[in-house]
GROMACS .gro file of C-alpha atoms in nm:
model
  399
    1MET     CA    1 -20.513  -1.239  -0.385
    2SER     CA    2 -20.503  -1.479  -0.093
    3ALA     CA    3 -20.371  -1.373   0.245
    4PRO     CA    4 -20.018  -1.492   0.331
    5ALA     CA    5 -19.970  -1.772   0.576
    6ASN     CA    6 -20.019  -1.690   0.944
    7GLN     CA    7 -20.194  -1.362   0.854
    8LEU     CA    8 -20.560  -1.281   0.886
    9PRO     CA    9 -20.742  -1.055   0.641
   10VAL     CA   10 -20.895  -0.752   0.808
   11GLY     CA   11 -21.258  -0.824   0.893
   12ASP     CA   12 -21.233  -1.204   0.853
   13PHE     CA   13 -21.416  -1.317   1.168
   14SER     CA   14 -21.433  -1.676   1.049
   15GLN     CA   15 -21.074  -1.735   1.161
   16LEU     CA   16 -21.104  -1.596   1.512
   17THR     CA   17 -20.995  -1.931   1.655
   18THR     CA   18 -20.675  -1.950   1.449
   19PRO     CA   19 -20.375  -2.021   1.676
   20LEU     CA   20 -20.115  -1.754   1.745
   21PRO     CA   21 -19.859  -1.736   1.460
   22ALA     CA   22 -19.538  -1.919   1.537
   23SER     CA   23 -19.334  -1.609   1.455
   24LEU     CA   24 -19.461  -1.434   1.770
   25SER     CA   25 -19.285  -1.512   2.095
   26PRO     CA   26 -19.507  -1.554   2.398
   27ILE     CA   27 -19.468  -1.321   2.693
   28THR     CA   28 -19.213  -1.467   2.934
   29ASN     CA   29 -19.247  -1.487   3.312
   30ASN     CA   30 -19.023  -1.590   3.595
   31SER     CA   31 -19.247  -1.884   3.687
   32PRO     CA   32 -19.247  -2.172   3.432
   33SER     CA   33 -19.603  -2.265   3.516
   34GLU     CA   34 -19.724  -1.905   3.481
   35SER     CA   35 -19.530  -1.871   3.155
   36SER     CA   36 -19.692  -2.185   3.016
   37SER     CA   37 -20.036  -2.068   3.122
   38SER     CA   38 -19.983  -1.725   2.971
   39SER     CA   39 -19.853  -1.872   2.646
   40LYS     CA   40 -20.150  -2.108   2.624
   41PHE     CA   41 -20.392  -1.825   2.691
   42LEU     CA   42 -20.244  -1.599   2.421
   43SER     CA   43 -20.230  -1.880   2.165
   44THR     CA   44 -20.591  -1.983   2.220
   45ASN     CA   45 -20.754  -1.647   2.289
   46PRO     CA   46 -20.959  -1.566   1.975
   47VAL     CA   47 -20.975  -1.190   2.035
   48PHE     CA   48 -20.599  -1.155   2.075
   49THR     CA   49 -20.536  -1.370   1.770
   50TYR     CA   50 -20.771  -1.166   1.555
   51LEU     CA   51 -20.631  -0.830   1.668
   52ASN     CA   52 -20.278  -0.955   1.612
   53GLY     CA   53 -20.366  -1.060   1.258
   54VAL     CA   54 -20.525  -0.723   1.184
   55TYR     CA   55 -20.217  -0.540   1.310
   56ASN     CA   56 -19.980  -0.758   1.105
   57ASN     CA   57 -20.182  -0.704   0.786
   58ILE     CA   58 -20.189  -0.326   0.831
   59HIS     CA   59 -19.819  -0.313   0.920
   60ASN     CA   60 -19.714  -0.523   0.620
   61HIS     CA   61 -19.933  -0.318   0.388
   62ARG     CA   62 -19.772   0.007   0.508
   63ARG     CA   63 -19.426  -0.139   0.454
   64SER     CA   64 -19.519  -0.248   0.100
   65LEU     CA   65 -19.603   0.115   0.010
   66SER     CA   66 -19.241   0.230   0.067
   67LEU     CA   67 -19.357   0.529   0.269
   68VAL     CA   68 -19.110   0.785   0.403
   69ASN     CA   69 -19.118   1.027   0.692
   70PRO     CA   70 -19.295   1.345   0.568
   71GLY     CA   71 -19.130   1.586   0.812
   72THR     CA   72 -19.318   1.812   1.050
   73ILE     CA   73 -19.610   2.046   0.996
   74GLU     CA   74 -19.390   2.332   1.118
   75ASN     CA   75 -19.167   2.275   0.812
   76LEU     CA   76 -19.452   2.200   0.572
   77ASN     CA   77 -19.347   2.470   0.323
   78LYS     CA   78 -19.002   2.558   0.457
   79GLU     CA   79 -18.848   2.537   0.109
   80VAL     CA   80 -19.052   2.846   0.019
   81SER     CA   81 -19.107   3.041   0.340
   82LYS     CA   82 -18.769   2.976   0.506
   83ASP     CA   83 -18.525   2.909   0.222
   84VAL     CA   84 -18.638   3.127  -0.069
   85PHE     CA   85 -18.844   3.415   0.070
   86VAL     CA   86 -18.667   3.733   0.179
   87SER     CA   87 -18.879   3.786   0.493
   88GLN     CA   88 -18.670   3.544   0.703
   89TYR     CA   89 -18.351   3.746   0.641
   90PHE     CA   90 -18.477   4.103   0.606
   91PHE     CA   91 -18.366   4.377   0.845
   92THR     CA   92 -18.338   4.757   0.839
   93GLY     CA   93 -18.067   4.999   0.945
   94LEU     CA   94 -17.703   4.913   1.007
   95ARG     CA   95 -17.595   4.584   1.159
   96ALA     CA   96 -17.269   4.416   1.258
   97ASP     CA   97 -17.225   4.056   1.375
   98LEU     CA   98 -16.910   3.931   1.545
   99ASN     CA   99 -16.905   3.552   1.569
  100LYS     CA  100 -16.636   3.355   1.748
  101ILE     CA  101 -16.598   2.976   1.728
  102PHE     CA  102 -16.423   2.810   2.023
  103ASN     CA  103 -16.472   2.443   1.945
  104ILE     CA  104 -16.589   2.216   1.663
  105ASN     CA  105 -16.715   1.902   1.840
  106PRO     CA  106 -16.905   1.978   2.049
  107ALA     CA  107 -16.961   2.306   1.868
  108PHE     CA  108 -16.945   2.615   2.089
  109GLN     CA  109 -16.989   2.965   1.948
  110THR     CA  110 -17.056   3.314   2.080
  111SER     CA  111 -17.197   3.613   1.890
  112HIS     CA  112 -17.217   3.987   1.946
  113THR     CA  113 -17.473   4.180   1.740
  114PHE     CA  114 -17.478   4.559   1.710
  115SER     CA  115 -17.763   4.742   1.537
  116ILE     CA  116 -17.854   5.104   1.458
  117GLY     CA  117 -18.181   5.229   1.308
  118SER     CA  118 -18.367   4.897   1.328
  119GLN     CA  119 -18.721   4.864   1.462
  120SER     CA  120 -18.696   4.488   1.520
  121LEU     CA  121 -18.337   4.433   1.637
  122PRO     CA  122 -18.202   4.553   1.975
  123SER     CA  123 -17.907   4.791   1.987
  124TYR     CA  124 -17.688   4.514   2.129
  125ALA     CA  125 -17.738   4.142   2.180
  126PHE     CA  126 -17.511   3.864   2.302
  127SER     CA  127 -17.578   3.500   2.224
  128ALA     CA  128 -17.406   3.169   2.289
  129MET     CA  129 -17.469   2.832   2.128
  130LEU     CA  130 -17.367   2.478   2.222
  131VAL     CA  131 -17.434   2.184   1.990
  132ASN     CA  132 -17.344   1.817   2.002
  133ASP     CA  133 -17.498   1.495   1.872
  134LYS     CA  134 -17.796   1.510   2.112
  135LEU     CA  135 -17.812   1.862   2.252
  136PHE     CA  136 -17.878   2.202   2.099
  137ALA     CA  137 -17.873   2.495   2.345
  138GLN     CA  138 -17.885   2.865   2.259
  139GLY     CA  139 -17.926   3.170   2.482
  140ASN     CA  140 -17.959   3.542   2.408
  141VAL     CA  141 -17.954   3.860   2.615
  142ASP     CA  142 -17.995   4.217   2.483
  143ASN     CA  143 -17.913   4.564   2.611
  144GLU     CA  144 -18.255   4.590   2.782
  145PHE     CA  145 -18.187   4.263   2.970
  146GLY     CA  146 -18.439   4.070   2.766
  147LEU     CA  147 -18.361   3.700   2.793
  148SER     CA  148 -18.448   3.422   2.552
  149GLY     CA  149 -18.331   3.067   2.524
  150ARG     CA  150 -18.395   2.743   2.346
  151VAL     CA  151 -18.294   2.387   2.432
  152ASN     CA  152 -18.348   2.079   2.213
  153TYR     CA  153 -18.255   1.733   2.336
  154GLY     CA  154 -18.272   1.419   2.126
  155TRP     CA  155 -18.347   1.112   2.338
  156ASP     CA  156 -18.304   0.890   2.033
  157LYS     CA  157 -18.343   0.919   1.658
  158SER     CA  158 -18.722   0.940   1.691
  159ASN     CA  159 -18.784   1.154   2.002
  160ILE     CA  160 -18.683   1.517   2.051
  161SER     CA  161 -18.791   1.737   2.341
  162LYS     CA  162 -18.776   2.115   2.313
  163LEU     CA  163 -18.800   2.404   2.557
  164THR     CA  164 -18.828   2.772   2.464
  165LEU     CA  165 -18.823   3.057   2.716
  166GLN     CA  166 -18.854   3.431   2.664
  167ILE     CA  167 -18.842   3.701   2.934
  168ALA     CA  168 -18.861   4.066   2.829
  169ALA     CA  169 -18.971   4.385   3.003
  170SER     CA  170 -19.190   4.500   2.714
  171GLN     CA  171 -19.351   4.161   2.643
  172PRO     CA  172 -19.524   3.894   2.853
  173THR     CA  173 -19.316   3.599   2.965
  174MET     CA  174 -19.341   3.302   2.729
  175LEU     CA  175 -19.268   2.938   2.804
  176GLN     CA  176 -19.319   2.667   2.544
  177LEU     CA  177 -19.276   2.293   2.595
  178GLU     CA  178 -19.265   2.073   2.287
  179HIS     CA  179 -19.202   1.714   2.190
  180ASP     CA  180 -19.150   1.563   1.843
  181TYR     CA  181 -19.186   1.198   1.752
  182GLN     CA  182 -19.063   1.089   1.409
  183GLY     CA  183 -19.204   0.758   1.292
  184SER     CA  184 -19.108   0.569   0.978
  185ASP     CA  185 -19.395   0.722   0.778
  186PHE     CA  186 -19.549   0.984   1.008
  187SER     CA  187 -19.460   1.257   1.256
  188LEU     CA  188 -19.629   1.367   1.578
  189ASN     CA  189 -19.586   1.699   1.756
  190PHE     CA  190 -19.720   1.813   2.091
  191LYS     CA  191 -19.662   2.156   2.239
  192ALA     CA  192 -19.791   2.365   2.527
  193LEU     CA  193 -19.760   2.744   2.548
  194ASN     CA  194 -19.759   2.893   2.899
  195PRO     CA  195 -19.928   2.586   3.052
  196ASP     CA  196 -20.081   2.625   3.399
  197LEU     CA  197 -20.282   2.371   3.600
  198LEU     CA  198 -20.300   2.562   3.928
  199GLN     CA  199 -20.596   2.788   3.849
  200GLY     CA  200 -20.900   2.600   3.976
  201ASN     CA  201 -20.757   2.265   3.862
  202LYS     CA  202 -20.821   2.371   3.503
  203PHE     CA  203 -20.572   2.393   3.220
  204THR     CA  204 -20.492   2.746   3.106
  205GLY     CA  205 -20.267   2.833   2.816
  206VAL     CA  206 -20.246   2.688   2.467
  207ALA     CA  207 -20.210   2.319   2.379
  208VAL     CA  208 -20.138   2.208   2.023
  209GLY     CA  209 -20.124   1.859   1.878
  210SER     CA  210 -20.048   1.772   1.516
  211ILE     CA  211 -19.987   1.470   1.296
  212LEU     CA  212 -19.854   1.442   0.941
  213GLN     CA  213 -19.897   1.103   0.774
  214SER     CA  214 -19.759   0.979   0.442
  215ILE     CA  215 -20.031   0.829   0.224
  216THR     CA  216 -19.804   0.744  -0.067
  217SER     CA  217 -19.432   0.788  -0.125
  218ASN     CA  218 -19.511   1.139  -0.257
  219LEU     CA  219 -19.825   1.256  -0.074
  220ALA     CA  220 -19.871   1.337   0.295
  221VAL     CA  221 -20.175   1.478   0.475
  222GLY     CA  222 -20.219   1.596   0.831
  223LEU     CA  223 -20.417   1.798   1.078
  224GLU     CA  224 -20.352   2.018   1.378
  225THR     CA  225 -20.577   2.075   1.677
  226ILE     CA  226 -20.552   2.376   1.909
  227TYR     CA  227 -20.703   2.404   2.257
  228SER     CA  228 -20.671   2.733   2.443
  229ARG     CA  229 -20.802   2.894   2.760
  230SER     CA  230 -20.676   3.234   2.875
  231GLN     CA  231 -20.828   3.218   3.226
  232ALA     CA  232 -20.978   2.943   3.438
  233THR     CA  233 -21.309   3.131   3.458
  234MET     CA  234 -21.329   3.174   3.081
  235PRO     CA  235 -21.460   2.911   2.837
  236ALA     CA  236 -21.208   2.720   2.632
  237ASP     CA  237 -21.164   2.753   2.255
  238SER     CA  238 -21.064   2.483   2.010
  239ALA     CA  239 -20.988   2.472   1.639
  240ILE     CA  240 -20.870   2.229   1.372
  241SER     CA  241 -20.650   2.302   1.070
  242TYR     CA  242 -20.577   2.073   0.773
  243PHE     CA  243 -20.255   2.031   0.575
  244GLY     CA  244 -20.126   1.856   0.264
  245ARG     CA  245 -19.786   1.818   0.098
  246TYR     CA  246 -19.682   1.656  -0.231
  247VAL     CA  247 -19.319   1.593  -0.328
  248SER     CA  248 -19.228   1.492  -0.682
  249THR     CA  249 -19.047   1.167  -0.745
  250LYS     CA  250 -18.727   1.350  -0.839
  251LYS     CA  251 -18.774   1.590  -0.543
  252ASP     CA  252 -18.730   1.888  -0.775
  253TRP     CA  253 -19.071   2.043  -0.699
  254ILE     CA  254 -19.305   2.051  -0.400
  255VAL     CA  255 -19.666   2.159  -0.357
  256SER     CA  256 -19.822   2.222  -0.016
  257GLY     CA  257 -20.155   2.354   0.108
  258GLN     CA  258 -20.308   2.464   0.438
  259VAL     CA  259 -20.665   2.531   0.550
  260GLN     CA  260 -20.638   2.703   0.886
  261ALA     CA  261 -20.913   2.739   1.143
  262SER     CA  262 -20.874   3.117   1.139
  263GLY     CA  263 -21.003   3.126   0.781
  264ASN     CA  264 -20.666   3.140   0.605
  265VAL     CA  265 -20.605   2.926   0.297
  266ILE     CA  266 -20.238   2.902   0.198
  267GLY     CA  267 -20.097   2.732  -0.108
  268SER     CA  268 -19.729   2.720  -0.200
  269PHE     CA  269 -19.516   2.582  -0.483
  270TRP     CA  270 -19.138   2.529  -0.481
  271ARG     CA  271 -18.925   2.442  -0.781
  272LYS     CA  272 -18.557   2.352  -0.817
  273VAL     CA  273 -18.488   2.523  -1.150
  274THR     CA  274 -18.115   2.446  -1.169
  275PRO     CA  275 -17.864   2.318  -0.912
  276ASN     CA  276 -17.803   2.680  -0.808
  277VAL     CA  277 -18.145   2.837  -0.865
  278GLU     CA  278 -18.468   2.787  -0.668
  279ALA     CA  279 -18.807   2.954  -0.710
  280GLY     CA  280 -19.107   2.975  -0.481
  281LEU     CA  281 -19.468   3.088  -0.514
  282GLU     CA  282 -19.718   3.135  -0.233
  283THR     CA  283 -20.080   3.251  -0.228
  284GLN     CA  284 -20.268   3.344   0.090
  285LEU     CA  285 -20.643   3.397   0.110
  286GLN     CA  286 -20.805   3.544   0.421
  287ALA     CA  287 -21.181   3.523   0.478
  288SER     CA  288 -21.318   3.778   0.725
  289LEU     CA  289 -21.624   3.985   0.816
  290LEU     CA  290 -21.622   4.364   0.781
  291PRO     CA  291 -21.877   4.577   0.970
  292ILE     CA  292 -22.135   4.773   0.771
  293ASN     CA  293 -22.200   5.116   0.924
  294ASP     CA  294 -22.518   5.318   0.895
  295PRO     CA  295 -22.450   5.617   0.663
  296VAL     CA  296 -22.646   5.854   0.891
  297ILE     CA  297 -22.553   5.769   1.249
  298GLY     CA  298 -22.237   5.571   1.174
  299ALA     CA  299 -22.329   5.276   1.397
  300PRO     CA  300 -22.265   4.921   1.269
  301ILE     CA  301 -22.579   4.761   1.130
  302GLY     CA  302 -22.437   4.435   0.998
  303PHE     CA  303 -22.139   4.251   0.857
  304GLN     CA  304 -22.018   4.188   0.504
  305PRO     CA  305 -21.807   3.879   0.421
  306THR     CA  306 -21.487   3.962   0.237
  307ILE     CA  307 -21.192   3.767   0.099
  308GLU     CA  308 -20.850   3.925   0.079
  309GLY     CA  309 -20.548   3.766  -0.080
  310VAL     CA  310 -20.185   3.820  -0.167
  311THR     CA  311 -19.950   3.624  -0.392
  312THR     CA  312 -19.573   3.631  -0.356
  313LEU     CA  313 -19.318   3.515  -0.613
  314ALA     CA  314 -18.953   3.481  -0.511
  315CYS     CA  315 -18.629   3.326  -0.630
  316LYS     CA  316 -18.291   3.232  -0.484
  317TYR     CA  317 -17.954   3.225  -0.662
  318GLU     CA  318 -17.658   3.048  -0.503
  319TYR     CA  319 -17.310   3.143  -0.624
  320ARG     CA  320 -16.970   3.016  -0.511
  321SER     CA  321 -16.922   3.285  -0.246
  322SER     CA  322 -17.253   3.474  -0.245
  323SER     CA  323 -17.628   3.433  -0.259
  324PHE     CA  324 -17.917   3.647  -0.382
  325ARG     CA  325 -18.285   3.637  -0.285
  326GLY     CA  326 -18.550   3.850  -0.448
  327GLY     CA  327 -18.927   3.864  -0.441
  328ILE     CA  328 -19.234   4.055  -0.552
  329ASP     CA  329 -19.596   4.030  -0.437
  330SER     CA  330 -19.933   4.122  -0.583
  331LYS     CA  331 -19.952   4.440  -0.369
  332GLY     CA  332 -19.653   4.595  -0.541
  333LYS     CA  333 -19.388   4.520  -0.278
  334VAL     CA  334 -19.042   4.437  -0.416
  335SER     CA  335 -18.763   4.313  -0.188
  336CYS     CA  336 -18.416   4.160  -0.211
  337PHE     CA  337 -18.140   4.024   0.010
  338VAL     CA  338 -17.775   3.981  -0.091
  339GLU     CA  339 -17.505   3.802   0.109
  340LYS     CA  340 -17.145   3.816  -0.012
  341LYS     CA  341 -16.835   3.652   0.133
  342ILE     CA  342 -16.542   3.888   0.074
  343LEU     CA  343 -16.301   3.681   0.282
  344PRO     CA  344 -16.343   3.346   0.459
  345THR     CA  345 -16.394   3.544   0.781
  346LEU     CA  346 -16.576   3.851   0.646
  347GLY     CA  347 -16.919   3.881   0.486
  348VAL     CA  348 -17.132   4.172   0.364
  349LEU     CA  349 -17.512   4.187   0.387
  350PHE     CA  350 -17.752   4.413   0.197
  351CYS     CA  351 -18.130   4.413   0.180
  352GLY     CA  352 -18.387   4.653   0.043
  353GLU     CA  353 -18.762   4.683   0.005
  354ILE     CA  354 -18.987   4.914  -0.196
  355ASP     CA  355 -19.364   4.924  -0.145
  356HIS     CA  356 -19.509   5.089  -0.455
  357ALA     CA  357 -19.858   5.108  -0.303
  358THR     CA  358 -19.754   5.307   0.005
  359LYS     CA  359 -19.438   5.455  -0.150
  360ASP     CA  360 -19.238   5.326   0.144
  361CYS     CA  361 -18.871   5.230   0.119
  362LYS     CA  362 -18.650   5.032   0.359
  363VAL     CA  363 -18.278   4.957   0.340
  364GLY     CA  364 -18.045   4.749   0.555
  365CYS     CA  365 -17.668   4.697   0.546
  366GLY     CA  366 -17.452   4.473   0.760
  367LEU     CA  367 -17.115   4.310   0.818
  368GLN     CA  368 -17.039   3.963   0.950
  369PHE     CA  369 -16.706   3.883   1.114
  370GLU     CA  370 -16.598   3.532   1.207
  371THR     CA  371 -16.302   3.485   1.437
  372ALA     CA  372 -16.140   3.172   1.575
  373GLY     CA  373 -16.111   3.091   1.944
  374THR     CA  374 -15.823   2.847   1.890
  375HIS     CA  375 -15.525   2.826   1.657
  376GLU     CA  376 -15.656   2.505   1.500
  377ILE     CA  377 -15.987   2.666   1.404
  378PHE     CA  378 -15.804   2.972   1.271
  379MET     CA  379 -15.595   2.754   1.041
  380MET     CA  380 -15.908   2.571   0.921
  381GLN     CA  381 -16.073   2.906   0.833
  382GLN     CA  382 -15.770   2.981   0.616
  383GLY     CA  383 -15.797   2.645   0.441
  384LEU     CA  384 -15.486   2.504   0.613
  385ASP     CA  385 -15.417   2.222   0.854
  386VAL     CA  386 -15.242   2.265   1.191
  387ASN     CA  387 -14.901   2.242   1.018
  388GLY     CA  388 -14.982   2.514   0.766
  389ASN     CA  389 -15.034   2.281   0.471
  390PRO     CA  390 -15.334   2.322   0.238
  391LEU     CA  391 -15.626   2.100   0.330
  392GLN     CA  392 -15.655   1.803   0.096
  393MET     CA  393 -16.002   1.772  -0.051
  394PRO     CA  394 -16.131   1.415  -0.100
  395ALA     CA  395 -16.088   1.289  -0.453
  396GLN     CA  396 -16.404   1.282  -0.663
  397PRO     CA  397 -16.493   0.943  -0.808
  398THR     CA  398 -16.456   0.916  -1.183
  399ALA     CA  399 -16.723   0.778  -1.409
   0.00000   0.00000   0.00000
């Protein structure tokens, strides 16, 4: 096929002297003479003309592929790990959540959480959340005065800056700065964990950069680089991880894979079985070295490479006023999570886990209360408008 008019094929050095395409506007300047000189230079400069043609060819080729934004590496397999698996919702002991909504737009909500018999949740925690079109801010404080907060700000539809802070007596202070850029067919992410440039003019902390690029309308590949230095006097470490994600044309199944620098290989599969049923499968392989001890003196005399793995199968059922998540892994661990809405403002939570290998059992029960901060919100929770009339649902279009 021949190249379109005013476009240069990549690598065609024979047309280096081709004038600047008429579709490009020259750089303007306040002085007419300088503007004319600049325009003449750009239109006759062979290097600029060639580079401009290369860029136009690559850009037009990417547009012809109908590529879409692949999302972020952080959400590479979120359909499995965050939506279907029980681990994101599991808790132990007794729990009660009291949520109060004060406003809709911007959304402002407070929450009180009480917990008994849990090893991961504090006895009491208070949180507040503020959300509008550009800002997401959330703060938490517990009974031991541990503070945590998160702020996301969207500069535009492509750029989002994030800040996460955690201060707790039993854990080291954590500060994370992050920025996301969403292109038309790729996504970039940069983050820094506890960055410090004051120790000997050297960077200490953890810096992470990642990119996920769509290759076709279904396939995306990416990589992530990590640079870390705990102290200025210590040598720095770096690592690279690789990622891939494939989405079916109908978007009813997704396959993703990861090869991490730590030696982990993770593969996941998500399937939309019915409109209300989802299933997920994930396999993790960990390569490591185990020490070999001398049978007489017990001292290590070498290392033996080993590969350990676990496979987890889970499903999610969505009903009109409840949801069920259940899973089982290759080590004999069975878990479930049930959420049921008894009333529009009252929900019941139940989760359980049985580990057949260790004969360990865990159970959690909870209640969720939602109250309204204003009369208007209270009427909306009851399905009524401010005058007490039932809310009119929009009419569904007929075939």
